[in-house]
Amino acid sequence: LPIANFLVENNCIGEENIFSDMSTISTGMISNWEYIFGDGTTNGVSLIEQHQYALAGTYNVTLNVITDKGCESSVVKETKVFDNPIIDFISEQFCLGTPTSFTDFSTLNNGNIVQWEWAFGDGVGVANFEHPTYRFTSPGNYSVNLIATTDFGCTSSMVKIITIFALPIANFTTNATACLGDDIHFTDLSMNNNIASWEWNLGDGTILNIQNPSHQYEYAQTFDVTLAVVSAEGCKHDTTIINAVEVFNNPIADFNASAFTTTELFSEIEFYNNSTGAIMYEWDFDNGSISTERNPIVDFQNIKNHEVVLHVVSAEGCESEIMKNINIFPEYTLYAPNAFTPNGDGNNDVFLAKGNGVTSFEMQVFDRWGGVVFESSDIEYGWDGLDASANLAGIGTYMYHISLYDYNGKLWVYNGELNLMR
């Protein structure tokens, strides 16, 4: 009889297990071999057989050998087919300059994965551990390949294409200097047409989220300004300009005058400049004249309320102004004649009171019996010698009563005698 025997070389699914005959016989020769592979298939041609199993697992393989004399012997041995790993992985963080992380999710039905080989698709980057990170040096599409190997030497691989996005480049411009209370404009100059959001830190605790904001600082100081931009892909970049904006205090305009209310007889006014923080001054006296003197003297010719404006400028170009009233009013006077001649000769035909600085006026004329022969509330409208019935008043002495208010609001009262002559 022959002594049946063979060697088994186990392999991974998708590859062929190898069976090598080791049968012996003391006399004669073996002329036929038959392998029964345990999965329903049989083969027997030569000393070495290869067989690919459809499923992983353990199989009982029988070898039957027959000699040239028809003597037969058999032996049974186990062969194993090992599982290949099932490859899967995910990646995150796809912004240039930020490490992209890779997480392996490969599985194996039996055994353990003991080796990982990563190739990141840029011809340079590789890794040999399970969950690597990699920093790509330029944007673009990359074919990332993972090869996993089990403790039985079985391997599988998977390729995924990832996209590394270019970073936006944050940049901006703004007013280098400003005065307190000015609107300061910030202009976004960032590079990337796909920017989705902006975040401005204006240095005084103010955070704004629009592309081109404006802002008024509430105190004078030098401010650092930061702009952070985020693209639609979630990539972020920021930049800070140190001392981007310098805000200056405004000067304080103020003045005093030798008089704010006076008559036309004393209309020369001295102005005392009390401004602080200013180097330039411009006065407008509301009378057609201006001055750049620090402490001008002005003679006001017009009787009215003048709105005097002082505009001041600091060394940094910041401005301020103040307005105060200078009131020039007429000097109060009143004259009433004691006789008139209403005879139509054009000379002294009307009894009129004449005055200056009068704001309201009332006049009454009485006959010798106390009857009212004339009334007027207009200083320009006088008595023409007619009585209340429009008849000629007789020659004689009449009494007048005048009450009025001057520009200072003072009440004046006059009572006197008037002679009517023809």
Short mmCIF file of C-alpha atoms in Angstrom, two decimals:
data_model
loop_
_atom_site.label_atom_id
_atom_site.label_comp_id
_atom_site.label_asym_id
_atom_site.label_seq_id
_atom_site.Cartn_x
_atom_site.Cartn_y
_atom_site.Cartn_z
CA LEU A 1 0.00 0.00 0.00
CA PRO A 2 1.07 3.59 -0.53
CA ILE A 3 1.22 5.91 2.44
CA ALA A 4 -0.96 8.95 1.52
CA ASN A 5 0.27 12.32 2.72
CA PHE A 6 0.30 15.95 1.56
CA LEU A 7 1.28 19.43 2.67
CA VAL A 8 -1.25 22.27 2.95
CA GLU A 9 -0.49 25.92 2.23
CA ASN A 10 -3.41 28.02 3.50
CA ASN A 11 -4.28 31.30 1.84
CA CYS A 12 -6.65 34.27 1.86
CA ILE A 13 -9.99 34.35 0.15
CA GLY A 14 -9.57 35.20 -3.48
CA GLU A 15 -6.28 33.33 -3.64
CA GLU A 16 -5.59 29.59 -4.20
CA ASN A 17 -4.75 27.17 -1.41
CA ILE A 18 -1.87 24.91 -2.46
CA PHE A 19 -1.73 21.16 -1.83
CA SER A 20 1.60 19.37 -2.36
CA ASP A 21 1.69 15.55 -2.45
CA MET A 22 4.07 13.91 0.01
CA SER A 23 2.79 10.32 -0.42
CA THR A 24 5.29 7.46 -0.44
CA ILE A 25 5.44 3.76 -1.43
CA SER A 26 8.11 1.18 -0.65
CA THR A 27 7.76 -0.76 -3.90
CA GLY A 28 6.17 0.38 -7.10
CA MET A 29 4.88 3.74 -7.98
CA ILE A 30 1.85 5.97 -7.41
CA SER A 31 -0.01 6.54 -10.63
CA ASN A 32 -3.14 8.50 -9.61
CA TRP A 33 -4.06 11.26 -7.18
CA GLU A 34 -7.49 12.48 -6.22
CA TYR A 35 -8.20 15.53 -3.98
CA ILE A 36 -11.60 16.00 -2.47
CA PHE A 37 -11.50 19.70 -1.39
CA GLY A 38 -14.39 19.70 1.06
CA ASP A 39 -16.47 22.28 -0.77
CA GLY A 40 -18.08 19.80 -3.17
CA THR A 41 -15.31 19.84 -5.74
CA THR A 42 -12.79 17.14 -6.64
CA ASN A 43 -9.63 17.25 -8.69
CA GLY A 44 -6.58 15.15 -9.21
CA VAL A 45 -4.02 15.55 -11.91
CA SER A 46 -0.56 16.12 -10.51
CA LEU A 47 1.59 16.12 -7.45
CA ILE A 48 0.72 19.78 -6.68
CA GLU A 49 -2.83 21.07 -6.77
CA GLN A 50 -4.21 24.59 -6.33
CA HIS A 51 -7.76 25.33 -5.36
CA GLN A 52 -9.60 28.62 -4.82
CA TYR A 53 -12.44 28.54 -2.32
CA ALA A 54 -15.45 30.76 -2.69
CA LEU A 55 -15.88 31.34 1.04
CA ALA A 56 -13.58 31.75 3.99
CA GLY A 57 -13.56 28.97 6.52
CA THR A 58 -12.04 25.59 7.48
CA TYR A 59 -12.33 22.67 5.06
CA ASN A 60 -11.47 18.93 5.38
CA VAL A 61 -9.43 17.91 2.34
CA THR A 62 -9.07 14.22 1.43
CA LEU A 63 -6.26 12.89 -0.74
CA ASN A 64 -6.69 9.47 -2.35
CA VAL A 65 -3.63 7.92 -3.98
CA ILE A 66 -3.57 4.77 -6.14
CA THR A 67 -0.51 2.77 -7.19
CA ASP A 68 0.13 1.19 -10.56
CA LYS A 69 -0.90 -2.10 -8.96
CA GLY A 70 -4.27 -0.68 -7.98
CA CYS A 71 -3.45 -0.36 -4.31
CA GLU A 72 -5.17 2.66 -2.72
CA SER A 73 -4.67 4.80 0.41
CA SER A 74 -6.13 8.12 1.65
CA VAL A 75 -5.55 10.82 4.26
CA VAL A 76 -7.64 13.77 5.51
CA LYS A 77 -6.20 17.17 6.51
CA GLU A 78 -7.63 20.58 7.33
CA THR A 79 -7.13 23.64 5.16
CA LYS A 80 -8.12 27.13 6.08
CA VAL A 81 -9.24 30.07 3.96
CA PHE A 82 -8.72 33.42 5.70
CA ASP A 83 -10.96 36.47 5.47
CA ASN A 84 -9.71 39.62 3.79
CA PRO A 85 -10.29 42.86 5.71
CA ILE A 86 -13.21 45.04 4.61
CA ILE A 87 -11.68 48.46 4.12
CA ASP A 88 -13.40 51.69 5.03
CA PHE A 89 -12.25 55.05 6.35
CA ILE A 90 -13.46 58.62 6.73
CA SER A 91 -11.63 61.91 6.67
CA GLU A 92 -12.34 65.39 7.93
CA GLN A 93 -10.84 68.88 7.95
CA PHE A 94 -10.14 69.78 4.34
CA CYS A 95 -8.70 73.29 4.66
CA LEU A 96 -5.16 73.96 3.52
CA GLY A 97 -2.82 74.42 6.43
CA THR A 98 -4.99 72.43 8.82
CA PRO A 99 -4.06 68.75 9.37
CA THR A 100 -6.58 66.45 7.71
CA SER A 101 -7.50 63.58 9.99
CA PHE A 102 -8.21 60.04 8.78
CA THR A 103 -10.17 57.51 10.82
CA ASP A 104 -9.98 53.82 9.91
CA PHE A 105 -13.26 51.89 10.05
CA SER A 106 -11.97 48.67 8.46
CA THR A 107 -13.41 45.38 9.79
CA LEU A 108 -12.44 41.69 9.77
CA ASN A 109 -14.74 38.71 10.42
CA ASN A 110 -12.00 36.56 11.95
CA GLY A 111 -8.59 37.59 13.15
CA ASN A 112 -7.05 41.01 13.56
CA ILE A 113 -5.85 43.78 11.33
CA VAL A 114 -2.21 44.32 12.23
CA GLN A 115 -0.89 46.68 9.57
CA TRP A 116 -2.09 49.83 7.82
CA GLU A 117 -0.41 51.51 4.88
CA TRP A 118 -1.65 54.96 3.90
CA ALA A 119 -0.66 56.86 0.78
CA PHE A 120 -2.10 60.40 0.69
CA GLY A 121 -1.96 60.89 -3.04
CA ASP A 122 0.54 63.73 -3.26
CA GLY A 123 3.51 61.45 -4.00
CA VAL A 124 5.07 62.29 -0.64
CA GLY A 125 2.85 61.60 2.31
CA VAL A 126 2.58 58.07 3.78
CA ALA A 127 1.70 56.65 7.21
CA ASN A 128 1.70 53.19 8.79
CA PHE A 129 -0.64 53.50 11.75
CA GLU A 130 -4.38 53.23 12.08
CA HIS A 131 -5.65 56.81 12.47
CA PRO A 132 -3.17 59.27 10.95
CA THR A 133 -3.34 63.00 10.27
CA TYR A 134 -1.66 64.69 7.33
CA ARG A 135 -1.05 68.32 6.40
CA PHE A 136 -1.33 68.86 2.66
CA THR A 137 0.87 71.58 1.18
CA SER A 138 -1.32 72.72 -1.70
CA PRO A 139 -5.03 72.69 -2.56
CA GLY A 140 -6.49 70.18 -5.01
CA ASN A 141 -7.95 66.68 -5.36
CA TYR A 142 -6.04 63.76 -3.85
CA SER A 143 -6.55 60.00 -4.20
CA VAL A 144 -5.99 58.62 -0.71
CA ASN A 145 -5.23 54.86 -0.59
CA LEU A 146 -5.44 52.60 2.48
CA ILE A 147 -4.05 49.06 2.45
CA ALA A 148 -4.83 46.92 5.52
CA THR A 149 -3.15 43.61 6.37
CA THR A 150 -4.42 40.94 8.76
CA ASP A 151 -2.44 38.74 11.10
CA PHE A 152 -2.74 36.00 8.44
CA GLY A 153 -1.25 38.28 5.79
CA CYS A 154 -4.49 38.97 3.96
CA THR A 155 -4.74 42.44 2.45
CA SER A 156 -7.38 44.73 0.96
CA SER A 157 -7.26 48.31 -0.20
CA MET A 158 -9.56 51.25 -0.84
CA VAL A 159 -9.09 54.58 -2.61
CA LYS A 160 -11.10 57.69 -1.81
CA ILE A 161 -10.75 61.08 -3.45
CA ILE A 162 -10.69 64.08 -1.14
CA THR A 163 -10.53 67.79 -1.97
CA ILE A 164 -8.26 70.17 -0.07
CA PHE A 165 -9.60 73.72 -0.28
CA ALA A 166 -7.50 76.84 -0.52
CA LEU A 167 -7.75 79.19 2.45
CA PRO A 168 -9.31 82.62 2.03
CA ILE A 169 -6.78 85.38 2.63
CA ALA A 170 -8.14 87.96 5.06
CA ASN A 171 -7.18 91.54 4.29
CA PHE A 172 -8.74 94.97 4.78
CA THR A 173 -8.15 98.70 4.78
CA THR A 174 -9.48 101.46 7.01
CA ASN A 175 -8.99 105.09 8.05
CA ALA A 176 -5.58 105.38 9.68
CA THR A 177 -6.67 108.31 11.83
CA ALA A 178 -10.01 109.70 12.90
CA CYS A 179 -11.60 112.12 15.32
CA LEU A 180 -13.86 111.13 18.15
CA GLY A 181 -17.39 110.82 16.81
CA ASP A 182 -16.31 110.21 13.19
CA ASP A 183 -17.71 107.26 11.22
CA ILE A 184 -14.74 104.98 10.51
CA HIS A 185 -15.19 102.75 7.47
CA PHE A 186 -13.62 99.29 7.17
CA THR A 187 -13.27 97.86 3.65
CA ASP A 188 -12.85 94.11 3.13
CA LEU A 189 -10.08 93.25 0.64
CA SER A 190 -9.97 89.51 1.35
CA MET A 191 -9.00 87.18 -1.49
CA ASN A 192 -11.50 84.40 -2.27
CA ASN A 193 -14.73 84.80 -4.16
CA ASN A 194 -16.41 82.21 -1.98
CA ILE A 195 -16.26 83.91 1.44
CA ALA A 196 -19.38 83.16 3.45
CA SER A 197 -18.88 85.14 6.67
CA TRP A 198 -16.84 87.95 8.18
CA GLU A 199 -16.04 88.68 11.81
CA TRP A 200 -14.49 92.01 12.78
CA ASN A 201 -12.96 92.67 16.19
CA LEU A 202 -12.57 96.45 16.28
CA GLY A 203 -10.39 96.56 19.39
CA ASP A 204 -12.85 98.23 21.75
CA GLY A 205 -14.97 95.16 22.47
CA THR A 206 -17.11 95.62 19.36
CA ILE A 207 -17.70 92.52 17.18
CA LEU A 208 -19.38 93.02 13.78
CA ASN A 209 -20.38 90.40 11.21
CA ILE A 210 -20.90 92.33 7.98
CA GLN A 211 -18.49 92.66 5.09
CA ASN A 212 -17.81 96.41 5.12
CA PRO A 213 -18.84 97.92 8.48
CA SER A 214 -18.67 101.46 9.84
CA HIS A 215 -18.06 102.29 13.49
CA GLN A 216 -17.83 105.23 15.88
CA TYR A 217 -15.35 104.81 18.73
CA GLU A 218 -16.47 106.21 22.08
CA TYR A 219 -13.03 107.15 23.41
CA ALA A 220 -9.70 108.27 22.00
CA GLN A 221 -7.03 105.57 21.70
CA THR A 222 -5.04 103.49 19.24
CA PHE A 223 -6.91 100.31 18.29
CA ASP A 224 -5.76 96.95 16.87
CA VAL A 225 -8.30 95.54 14.41
CA THR A 226 -8.74 91.87 13.46
CA LEU A 227 -10.69 90.46 10.52
CA ALA A 228 -11.51 86.73 10.34
CA VAL A 229 -13.13 85.33 7.18
CA VAL A 230 -14.66 81.90 6.59
CA SER A 231 -15.19 80.40 3.14
CA ALA A 232 -18.25 78.43 2.10
CA GLU A 233 -16.17 75.27 2.63
CA GLY A 234 -15.59 76.26 6.27
CA CYS A 235 -11.97 77.32 5.84
CA LYS A 236 -10.92 80.21 8.07
CA HIS A 237 -8.19 82.81 7.97
CA ASP A 238 -7.65 85.94 10.01
CA THR A 239 -5.36 88.91 10.05
CA THR A 240 -4.65 91.63 12.60
CA ILE A 241 -3.41 95.12 11.85
CA ILE A 242 -1.63 96.53 14.88
CA ASN A 243 -2.51 100.18 15.56
CA ALA A 244 -4.91 100.09 12.64
CA VAL A 245 -6.90 103.12 13.80
CA GLU A 246 -5.83 106.08 15.93
CA VAL A 247 -8.73 108.11 17.31
CA PHE A 248 -8.03 111.65 18.53
CA ASN A 249 -9.98 113.74 21.00
CA ASN A 250 -11.87 116.67 19.55
CA PRO A 251 -10.97 120.19 20.63
CA ILE A 252 -13.51 122.00 22.83
CA ALA A 253 -14.77 125.27 21.37
CA ASP A 254 -15.84 127.92 23.87
CA PHE A 255 -15.79 131.70 24.19
CA ASN A 256 -17.01 134.54 26.32
CA ALA A 257 -17.84 138.13 25.38
CA SER A 258 -17.66 141.52 27.03
CA ALA A 259 -21.45 141.65 26.62
CA PHE A 260 -24.04 139.34 25.12
CA THR A 261 -26.83 141.93 25.21
CA THR A 262 -26.22 145.62 24.63
CA THR A 263 -27.60 148.68 22.87
CA GLU A 264 -26.56 150.14 19.58
CA LEU A 265 -24.64 152.81 21.44
CA PHE A 266 -22.29 150.20 22.97
CA SER A 267 -22.05 147.70 20.10
CA GLU A 268 -18.27 147.11 20.15
CA ILE A 269 -17.83 143.62 21.66
CA GLU A 270 -14.62 141.97 22.83
CA PHE A 271 -14.49 138.18 22.48
CA TYR A 272 -12.45 135.97 24.81
CA ASN A 273 -11.48 132.59 23.37
CA ASN A 274 -11.68 129.84 26.01
CA SER A 275 -11.22 126.90 23.60
CA THR A 276 -8.93 123.98 24.52
CA GLY A 277 -6.97 121.62 22.30
CA ALA A 278 -7.20 123.89 19.22
CA ILE A 279 -4.60 125.60 17.05
CA MET A 280 -6.87 127.24 14.45
CA TYR A 281 -9.89 129.47 14.98
CA GLU A 282 -12.57 130.81 12.65
CA TRP A 283 -15.23 133.24 13.79
CA ASP A 284 -18.46 134.03 11.95
CA PHE A 285 -20.22 137.04 13.46
CA ASP A 286 -23.47 136.76 11.46
CA ASN A 287 -22.92 140.22 10.02
CA GLY A 288 -20.96 139.33 6.88
CA SER A 289 -17.56 139.38 8.57
CA ILE A 290 -15.30 136.57 9.75
CA SER A 291 -12.02 136.42 11.70
CA THR A 292 -9.20 133.99 12.41
CA GLU A 293 -7.88 135.92 15.41
CA ARG A 294 -7.83 134.22 18.76
CA ASN A 295 -9.57 137.10 20.61
CA PRO A 296 -11.19 139.46 18.09
CA ILE A 297 -12.99 142.76 18.74
CA VAL A 298 -16.08 143.42 16.63
CA ASP A 299 -18.31 146.47 16.25
CA PHE A 300 -21.83 145.29 15.38
CA GLN A 301 -23.61 147.83 13.18
CA ASN A 302 -26.91 146.00 12.73
CA ILE A 303 -29.62 146.02 15.35
CA LYS A 304 -30.56 142.35 15.65
CA ASN A 305 -29.75 139.07 17.35
CA HIS A 306 -26.41 137.83 15.95
CA GLU A 307 -25.66 134.11 16.03
CA VAL A 308 -21.90 134.15 16.56
CA VAL A 309 -20.17 130.84 15.68
CA LEU A 310 -16.64 129.85 16.71
CA HIS A 311 -15.18 126.92 14.74
CA VAL A 312 -11.89 125.45 16.02
CA VAL A 313 -9.47 122.85 14.62
CA SER A 314 -6.91 120.76 16.52
CA ALA A 315 -3.39 119.84 15.37
CA GLU A 316 -4.76 116.44 14.26
CA GLY A 317 -7.45 118.09 12.14
CA CYS A 318 -10.33 117.42 14.54
CA GLU A 319 -13.01 120.09 14.69
CA SER A 320 -15.54 121.57 17.07
CA GLU A 321 -17.77 124.62 17.13
CA ILE A 322 -20.06 126.58 19.41
CA MET A 323 -22.72 129.22 18.79
CA LYS A 324 -23.74 132.02 21.14
CA ASN A 325 -26.10 134.95 20.66
CA ILE A 326 -25.04 138.60 20.71
CA ASN A 327 -28.18 140.76 20.88
CA ILE A 328 -27.84 144.39 19.72
CA PHE A 329 -31.03 146.30 20.39
CA PRO A 330 -31.95 149.98 19.81
CA GLU A 331 -31.39 152.64 22.44
CA TYR A 332 -34.84 153.53 23.85
CA THR A 333 -36.13 157.12 23.24
CA LEU A 334 -39.56 158.78 22.96
CA TYR A 335 -40.65 162.32 22.00
CA ALA A 336 -44.19 163.69 22.00
CA PRO A 337 -44.88 167.31 20.87
CA ASN A 338 -47.10 169.57 22.99
CA ALA A 339 -48.91 171.20 20.03
CA PHE A 340 -49.90 170.59 16.43
CA THR A 341 -51.77 172.46 13.67
CA PRO A 342 -54.05 170.20 11.60
CA ASN A 343 -54.87 172.87 8.96
CA GLY A 344 -53.81 170.91 5.87
CA ASP A 345 -50.75 172.99 5.09
CA GLY A 346 -48.53 169.91 5.26
CA ASN A 347 -46.65 171.20 8.26
CA ASN A 348 -47.25 169.69 11.71
CA ASP A 349 -50.69 168.42 10.64
CA VAL A 350 -50.62 165.21 12.71
CA PHE A 351 -49.88 164.61 16.38
CA LEU A 352 -47.29 161.79 16.42
CA ALA A 353 -45.12 160.34 19.16
CA LYS A 354 -41.70 159.39 17.83
CA GLY A 355 -39.33 156.94 19.49
CA ASN A 356 -36.71 154.19 19.23
CA GLY A 357 -36.56 150.76 20.78
CA VAL A 358 -40.34 150.48 21.14
CA THR A 359 -41.88 147.01 20.85
CA SER A 360 -45.55 147.76 21.69
CA PHE A 361 -47.46 151.05 21.81
CA GLU A 362 -50.86 152.40 22.94
CA MET A 363 -52.01 156.05 22.79
CA GLN A 364 -55.27 157.82 23.72
CA VAL A 365 -56.26 161.50 23.37
CA PHE A 366 -58.98 162.99 25.65
CA ASP A 367 -60.94 166.25 25.47
CA ARG A 368 -61.34 168.54 28.47
CA TRP A 369 -64.33 166.49 29.69
CA GLY A 370 -62.42 163.19 29.59
CA GLY A 371 -63.97 161.89 26.40
CA VAL A 372 -61.78 159.84 24.07
CA VAL A 373 -61.32 161.62 20.75
CA PHE A 374 -58.54 159.40 19.33
CA GLU A 375 -56.89 155.98 19.91
CA SER A 376 -53.91 154.28 18.25
CA SER A 377 -51.85 151.12 18.80
CA ASP A 378 -49.32 151.99 16.11
CA ILE A 379 -46.62 154.52 16.84
CA GLU A 380 -46.65 155.47 13.16
CA TYR A 381 -50.38 156.32 13.22
CA GLY A 382 -51.14 159.71 14.84
CA TRP A 383 -54.09 162.05 15.46
CA ASP A 384 -55.12 164.22 12.53
CA GLY A 385 -57.40 166.54 14.53
CA LEU A 386 -60.71 164.79 13.92
CA ASP A 387 -62.89 163.69 16.81
CA ALA A 388 -64.44 160.25 17.27
CA SER A 389 -67.30 161.27 14.90
CA ALA A 390 -64.81 162.37 12.20
CA ASN A 391 -65.66 166.04 12.80
CA LEU A 392 -63.06 168.75 13.23
CA ALA A 393 -62.05 168.95 16.85
CA GLY A 394 -62.13 172.36 18.37
CA ILE A 395 -59.14 174.51 19.12
CA GLY A 396 -57.95 174.02 22.67
CA THR A 397 -56.04 171.90 25.10
CA TYR A 398 -56.28 168.08 25.09
CA MET A 399 -54.75 165.39 27.25
CA TYR A 400 -52.84 162.39 25.93
CA HIS A 401 -51.98 159.07 27.61
CA ILE A 402 -49.20 156.87 26.16
CA SER A 403 -48.17 153.41 27.44
CA LEU A 404 -45.46 151.32 25.75
CA TYR A 405 -42.85 148.54 26.23
CA ASP A 406 -39.24 148.91 25.15
CA TYR A 407 -36.87 146.17 23.85
CA ASN A 408 -36.00 145.21 27.39
CA GLY A 409 -39.64 144.56 28.21
CA LYS A 410 -39.86 147.64 30.43
CA LEU A 411 -43.21 149.49 30.67
CA TRP A 412 -43.21 153.26 30.12
CA VAL A 413 -46.24 155.54 30.76
CA TYR A 414 -46.60 159.17 29.66
CA ASN A 415 -49.43 161.66 30.36
CA GLY A 416 -49.31 165.16 28.94
CA GLU A 417 -51.14 168.20 27.53
CA LEU A 418 -51.53 168.83 23.83
CA ASN A 419 -52.58 172.16 22.23
CA LEU A 420 -54.56 171.95 19.00
CA MET A 421 -54.22 175.10 16.90
CA ARG A 422 -55.39 175.95 13.41
#
